[in-house]
Amino acid sequence: MDSLFLLTQNSGKILGPIAKVLGYLMNAIYVFMDKFLNIQNVGLTIIVFTIVIYFCLLPLTYKQQKFSKMSQIMNPEIQAIQKKYKNRRDQASVQAMNEETQAVYQKYGVSPSGSCIFMIIQLPILFALYRVIYNVPAYITNVKNTFDGLVTGIMGTAGYQDTMNSFLTSVSEKNSVFRGITLNFSGSSQQAHDSIIDVLYKCTSSNWTLLQDKFSGLSDVIASTQSAVEHFNNFLGINIVYSPKTIIATSFQEGHYVLIILALLVPILAALTQFLNIRLMPQAANNGGQQEAMASQMKMMNYMMPLYSVFIVFFLPVGVGIYWIAGSVIRSLQQFLLNKHFDKMDLEKVIKENQAKAAAKNKKKIEKKGVAGEQIANAAKVNTRNIQYKSMADKAASVSRKDTTPDTGKKYKEGSMASKANLVKDFNNKIQNREGIVMDFIEFTGKTVDDALTNALVEFGVTSDQIDYDVLEKGSSGFLGFNSKPAKIKARKKYTVADHIKNFLSQVFAAMGLEVEILINASAEEENVYDVELKGAEMGVLIGKRGQTLDSLQYLTNLAINKHSDTYTRVKLDTEDYRKRRKDTLENLAKNIAYKVKRTKKAVSLEPMNPFERRVIHSALQNDRYVSTHSEGDEPYRHVVITLKRQ
């Protein structure tokens, strides 16, 4: 059986490379301190190493704390979204909630993973560091060289194999740290050399005394090596190779009670420094309800993490505890400075900068997709999820009375397509007259303006960019709580494109006597495009022959939505997955007709189709080597012609 921790670097696919990098860094620090400061101490090396690591992680620390700070501001909007979709577990609602939540994160320029990415990075470093500290000679060259003289002397002693095995058996009975090690003499002399170093590195004072008894001829070399090892492994009187648990057990047997106290201080300091670090971290805002429950859980975690530190540090080598304590102290110092920085930061300015960055990022994505420059410019002015209109009064002023006055002189047969088409004009009149479109202002109060705004967001079930509000009274806390005045605002929900679409279609379906569920989602692939899914018991009526009724309804909806909009918005209607089924049908038709053209060598004209269906035909055959397609005729009789290519 090979040793669990042979004097070779860890070969794990994940921890191995990390341990190697950490080993290179620790070796460089040790060599620097030895050469320029004449300090040979692994414990101090770990502290300097920790400072370097946390300096490198400072950008991530800043990002994490920025997320915590922004979370306090985002919380009302996130809470409003959660209330909006409460008790709605269908796939569309869950997807919409996730998308709206993600939009809030983008708005404030933070990542949802910002709060945990620091810990995720920390864990592999911690585990890899354990490997390095447990087997320092494998990574720090100067430490390994310290053992060379003694190991050469041991291997030059007759019967050293049996002697070392006897020594290992004796020390393993009292100390479990040796039980995972097996001396390997079956291979090369280098393996035996490394195995001996691996044993010697973990020796205590009593173990060195026993080794002198086993190799009495090497007493001087053993003594000098012991002195050197205890020098670079000693940190404030304790050996960093051993865990506090091992030190306490060994020291109790040997009567070294001072070492027991020092060993106990390691996990205690780890807990205290961890607690200090947690207390300095920004706490999430508590707005009652679910947030209050989350705050209670976080409070519990604030006490559990220090206890967890005690557990971890108690069973791992003291060197790991030094890293843990030094890391907590450094994080606490960083946290203190970051808190000062965030207190002076203009958060409103930061939010605007984040929004500008998000807009630029979206613009680049659009450019990569090949969208025209004019479309990009228009898309940059709006948010795909929350398109905000200008004042309806301003829009009404820009529209002539001729365009918006209903034609009451004409009579339409009830249920006819003409009567349904006239709903577009009626709908536009309602926009101009502001009937049921723009909500009246509602007053909200709270301890502060932010609290009053939170109450408004929760009531409307929207985010902050979806309401208009004015501050009526800023409120005051009074003196010691006496004579306090609540803050007061008036707010109303903005009318979005999605509201516009749903309102129009609801009127159409009401006139048709249909009960239809309307699900609206902004397209994830295209700007200013909304996908509308219609669900109900009589969807065949809406589809019509070859989708003509659905196409007509889609056309009317687009007319109504874009009548008074500065930016063109495209609405796509679908029900019972008709568009996909129709597309599959047309693609099969295209392939069959193409086969017919190839066989007969005669062109075939298809029946008149709308632009969408013609594009499907063209797309299905565009890569066919033997046929070509083109459109002929005028709307509504324009059709596709499939012809044989000239060879």
Short mmCIF file of N, CA and C in Angstrom, two decimals, residues 31-114:
data_model
loop_
_atom_site.label_atom_id
_atom_site.label_comp_id
_atom_site.label_asym_id
_atom_site.label_seq_id
_atom_site.Cartn_x
_atom_site.Cartn_y
_atom_site.Cartn_z
N VAL A 31 11.24 31.52 0.02
CA VAL A 31 12.59 31.83 -0.48
C VAL A 31 12.89 33.31 -0.31
N PHE A 32 11.92 34.17 -0.62
CA PHE A 32 12.10 35.62 -0.48
C PHE A 32 12.38 36.00 0.97
N MET A 33 11.57 35.46 1.89
CA MET A 33 11.74 35.78 3.32
C MET A 33 13.07 35.24 3.85
N ASP A 34 13.46 34.08 3.35
CA ASP A 34 14.72 33.47 3.78
C ASP A 34 15.92 34.26 3.27
N LYS A 35 15.87 34.69 2.02
CA LYS A 35 17.00 35.35 1.38
C LYS A 35 17.15 36.80 1.82
N PHE A 36 16.04 37.52 1.90
CA PHE A 36 16.12 38.96 2.15
C PHE A 36 15.83 39.35 3.60
N LEU A 37 15.07 38.52 4.33
CA LEU A 37 14.72 38.84 5.70
C LEU A 37 15.30 37.87 6.72
N ASN A 38 15.96 36.82 6.20
CA ASN A 38 16.56 35.79 7.06
C ASN A 38 15.50 35.17 8.00
N ILE A 39 14.33 34.93 7.49
CA ILE A 39 13.24 34.32 8.25
C ILE A 39 12.89 33.00 7.59
N GLN A 40 12.98 31.92 8.40
CA GLN A 40 12.60 30.60 7.92
C GLN A 40 11.45 30.09 8.77
N ASN A 41 10.24 30.44 8.37
CA ASN A 41 9.07 30.06 9.16
C ASN A 41 7.87 29.84 8.24
N VAL A 42 7.34 28.62 8.28
CA VAL A 42 6.22 28.28 7.41
C VAL A 42 4.95 29.03 7.84
N GLY A 43 4.77 29.21 9.17
CA GLY A 43 3.59 29.92 9.67
C GLY A 43 3.51 31.35 9.15
N LEU A 44 4.63 32.07 9.22
CA LEU A 44 4.67 33.44 8.68
C LEU A 44 4.49 33.43 7.16
N THR A 45 5.04 32.39 6.53
CA THR A 45 4.85 32.26 5.08
C THR A 45 3.37 32.14 4.73
N ILE A 46 2.63 31.37 5.54
CA ILE A 46 1.19 31.21 5.32
C ILE A 46 0.47 32.55 5.48
N ILE A 47 0.87 33.35 6.47
CA ILE A 47 0.23 34.66 6.69
C ILE A 47 0.47 35.58 5.49
N VAL A 48 1.74 35.64 5.04
CA VAL A 48 2.04 36.47 3.86
C VAL A 48 1.30 35.94 2.64
N PHE A 49 1.28 34.62 2.52
CA PHE A 49 0.54 33.98 1.43
C PHE A 49 -0.94 34.39 1.47
N THR A 50 -1.53 34.40 2.66
CA THR A 50 -2.94 34.78 2.81
C THR A 50 -3.17 36.22 2.37
N ILE A 51 -2.25 37.11 2.75
CA ILE A 51 -2.37 38.51 2.34
C ILE A 51 -2.35 38.62 0.82
N VAL A 52 -1.44 37.89 0.17
CA VAL A 52 -1.33 37.93 -1.29
C VAL A 52 -2.62 37.39 -1.93
N ILE A 53 -3.12 36.25 -1.41
CA ILE A 53 -4.33 35.63 -1.95
C ILE A 53 -5.52 36.58 -1.86
N TYR A 54 -5.70 37.20 -0.70
CA TYR A 54 -6.86 38.08 -0.53
C TYR A 54 -6.71 39.39 -1.27
N PHE A 55 -5.48 39.80 -1.52
CA PHE A 55 -5.28 40.96 -2.38
C PHE A 55 -5.71 40.64 -3.81
N CYS A 56 -5.39 39.43 -4.26
CA CYS A 56 -5.79 38.99 -5.60
C CYS A 56 -7.31 38.82 -5.70
N LEU A 57 -7.94 38.42 -4.57
CA LEU A 57 -9.38 38.22 -4.55
C LEU A 57 -10.16 39.49 -4.26
N LEU A 58 -9.45 40.61 -4.09
CA LEU A 58 -10.13 41.87 -3.74
C LEU A 58 -11.20 42.29 -4.75
N PRO A 59 -10.94 42.16 -6.08
CA PRO A 59 -12.03 42.49 -7.03
C PRO A 59 -13.29 41.67 -6.80
N LEU A 60 -13.14 40.37 -6.48
CA LEU A 60 -14.31 39.53 -6.20
C LEU A 60 -14.97 39.96 -4.89
N THR A 61 -14.15 40.33 -3.90
CA THR A 61 -14.69 40.81 -2.63
C THR A 61 -15.51 42.07 -2.86
N TYR A 62 -14.97 42.97 -3.66
CA TYR A 62 -15.68 44.21 -3.98
C TYR A 62 -17.01 43.92 -4.67
N LYS A 63 -16.98 42.97 -5.61
CA LYS A 63 -18.19 42.60 -6.33
C LYS A 63 -19.23 42.00 -5.39
N GLN A 64 -18.77 41.17 -4.47
CA GLN A 64 -19.67 40.55 -3.51
C GLN A 64 -20.33 41.60 -2.61
N GLN A 65 -19.54 42.55 -2.11
CA GLN A 65 -20.08 43.58 -1.24
C GLN A 65 -20.97 44.56 -1.99
N LYS A 66 -20.64 44.82 -3.23
CA LYS A 66 -21.49 45.66 -4.06
C LYS A 66 -22.85 45.00 -4.25
N PHE A 67 -22.84 43.68 -4.44
CA PHE A 67 -24.09 42.94 -4.56
C PHE A 67 -24.91 43.07 -3.28
N SER A 68 -24.26 42.93 -2.12
CA SER A 68 -24.97 43.04 -0.84
C SER A 68 -25.57 44.42 -0.66
N LYS A 69 -24.81 45.45 -1.05
CA LYS A 69 -25.30 46.81 -0.92
C LYS A 69 -26.46 47.06 -1.87
N MET A 70 -26.32 46.61 -3.11
CA MET A 70 -27.38 46.80 -4.08
C MET A 70 -28.62 45.98 -3.72
N SER A 71 -28.42 44.86 -3.04
CA SER A 71 -29.55 44.02 -2.64
C SER A 71 -30.51 44.77 -1.74
N GLN A 72 -29.96 45.64 -0.89
CA GLN A 72 -30.80 46.44 -0.01
C GLN A 72 -31.72 47.35 -0.82
N ILE A 73 -31.22 47.84 -1.96
CA ILE A 73 -32.02 48.72 -2.80
C ILE A 73 -32.95 47.92 -3.71
N MET A 74 -32.46 46.77 -4.20
CA MET A 74 -33.25 45.94 -5.11
C MET A 74 -34.40 45.23 -4.41
N ASN A 75 -34.25 45.02 -3.11
CA ASN A 75 -35.16 44.16 -2.38
C ASN A 75 -36.64 44.50 -2.59
N PRO A 76 -37.04 45.79 -2.54
CA PRO A 76 -38.46 46.10 -2.77
C PRO A 76 -38.96 45.64 -4.14
N GLU A 77 -38.14 45.77 -5.17
CA GLU A 77 -38.54 45.38 -6.51
C GLU A 77 -38.62 43.86 -6.63
N ILE A 78 -37.65 43.17 -6.06
CA ILE A 78 -37.68 41.71 -6.09
C ILE A 78 -38.89 41.19 -5.33
N GLN A 79 -39.19 41.83 -4.20
CA GLN A 79 -40.35 41.43 -3.40
C GLN A 79 -41.64 41.67 -4.16
N ALA A 80 -41.72 42.77 -4.90
CA ALA A 80 -42.90 43.07 -5.69
C ALA A 80 -43.12 42.03 -6.79
N ILE A 81 -42.03 41.60 -7.44
CA ILE A 81 -42.13 40.58 -8.48
C ILE A 81 -42.61 39.26 -7.88
N GLN A 82 -42.07 38.90 -6.72
CA GLN A 82 -42.49 37.67 -6.06
C GLN A 82 -43.96 37.69 -5.69
N LYS A 83 -44.45 38.85 -5.22
CA LYS A 83 -45.86 38.97 -4.89
C LYS A 83 -46.73 38.89 -6.15
N LYS A 84 -46.22 39.48 -7.24
CA LYS A 84 -46.95 39.49 -8.50
C LYS A 84 -47.24 38.07 -8.98
N TYR A 85 -46.26 37.17 -8.83
CA TYR A 85 -46.39 35.80 -9.33
C TYR A 85 -46.66 34.79 -8.21
N LYS A 86 -47.11 35.27 -7.05
CA LYS A 86 -47.41 34.39 -5.93
C LYS A 86 -48.53 33.42 -6.30
N ASN A 87 -48.32 32.17 -5.94
CA ASN A 87 -49.31 31.09 -6.20
C ASN A 87 -49.51 30.80 -7.69
N ARG A 88 -48.61 31.28 -8.55
CA ARG A 88 -48.66 30.98 -9.98
C ARG A 88 -47.47 30.09 -10.31
N ARG A 89 -47.72 28.81 -10.55
CA ARG A 89 -46.66 27.83 -10.73
C ARG A 89 -46.60 27.27 -12.14
N ASP A 90 -47.37 27.82 -13.07
CA ASP A 90 -47.29 27.33 -14.44
C ASP A 90 -45.97 27.77 -15.06
N GLN A 91 -45.56 27.05 -16.10
CA GLN A 91 -44.24 27.26 -16.70
C GLN A 91 -44.07 28.68 -17.21
N ALA A 92 -45.09 29.23 -17.85
CA ALA A 92 -45.01 30.58 -18.40
C ALA A 92 -44.80 31.62 -17.29
N SER A 93 -45.53 31.46 -16.17
CA SER A 93 -45.41 32.41 -15.07
C SER A 93 -44.04 32.32 -14.41
N VAL A 94 -43.56 31.10 -14.21
CA VAL A 94 -42.24 30.91 -13.61
C VAL A 94 -41.16 31.53 -14.49
N GLN A 95 -41.28 31.30 -15.81
CA GLN A 95 -40.31 31.87 -16.73
C GLN A 95 -40.37 33.39 -16.72
N ALA A 96 -41.59 33.93 -16.71
CA ALA A 96 -41.76 35.39 -16.69
C ALA A 96 -41.17 35.98 -15.41
N MET A 97 -41.41 35.33 -14.27
CA MET A 97 -40.87 35.81 -13.00
C MET A 97 -39.34 35.81 -13.02
N ASN A 98 -38.76 34.73 -13.54
CA ASN A 98 -37.30 34.65 -13.62
C ASN A 98 -36.73 35.72 -14.53
N GLU A 99 -37.40 35.97 -15.66
CA GLU A 99 -36.93 36.98 -16.59
C GLU A 99 -37.03 38.38 -16.00
N GLU A 100 -38.13 38.68 -15.31
CA GLU A 100 -38.29 39.98 -14.69
C GLU A 100 -37.29 40.18 -13.55
N THR A 101 -37.04 39.12 -12.80
CA THR A 101 -36.05 39.19 -11.73
C THR A 101 -34.66 39.44 -12.30
N GLN A 102 -34.34 38.74 -13.40
CA GLN A 102 -33.05 38.93 -14.05
C GLN A 102 -32.91 40.35 -14.58
N ALA A 103 -34.01 40.92 -15.06
CA ALA A 103 -33.99 42.29 -15.56
C ALA A 103 -33.64 43.28 -14.44
N VAL A 104 -34.13 43.01 -13.23
CA VAL A 104 -33.81 43.87 -12.08
C VAL A 104 -32.31 43.77 -11.77
N TYR A 105 -31.77 42.54 -11.79
CA TYR A 105 -30.34 42.36 -11.56
C TYR A 105 -29.51 43.11 -12.59
N GLN A 106 -29.92 43.06 -13.85
CA GLN A 106 -29.22 43.77 -14.91
C GLN A 106 -29.31 45.28 -14.73
N LYS A 107 -30.47 45.72 -14.29
CA LYS A 107 -30.69 47.14 -14.07
C LYS A 107 -29.70 47.70 -13.06
N TYR A 108 -29.45 46.96 -11.99
CA TYR A 108 -28.55 47.42 -10.95
C TYR A 108 -27.11 46.95 -11.16
N GLY A 109 -26.88 46.23 -12.24
CA GLY A 109 -25.51 45.86 -12.60
C GLY A 109 -24.86 44.86 -11.67
N VAL A 110 -25.62 43.94 -11.13
CA VAL A 110 -25.06 42.92 -10.24
C VAL A 110 -25.44 41.54 -10.75
N SER A 111 -24.70 40.56 -10.27
CA SER A 111 -24.95 39.18 -10.66
C SER A 111 -25.61 38.43 -9.51
N PRO A 112 -26.62 37.60 -9.81
CA PRO A 112 -27.26 36.83 -8.73
C PRO A 112 -26.29 35.92 -8.01
N SER A 113 -25.24 35.53 -8.69
CA SER A 113 -24.25 34.64 -8.07
C SER A 113 -23.18 35.40 -7.30
N GLY A 114 -23.31 36.74 -7.27
CA GLY A 114 -22.28 37.54 -6.62
C GLY A 114 -22.09 37.23 -5.17
#
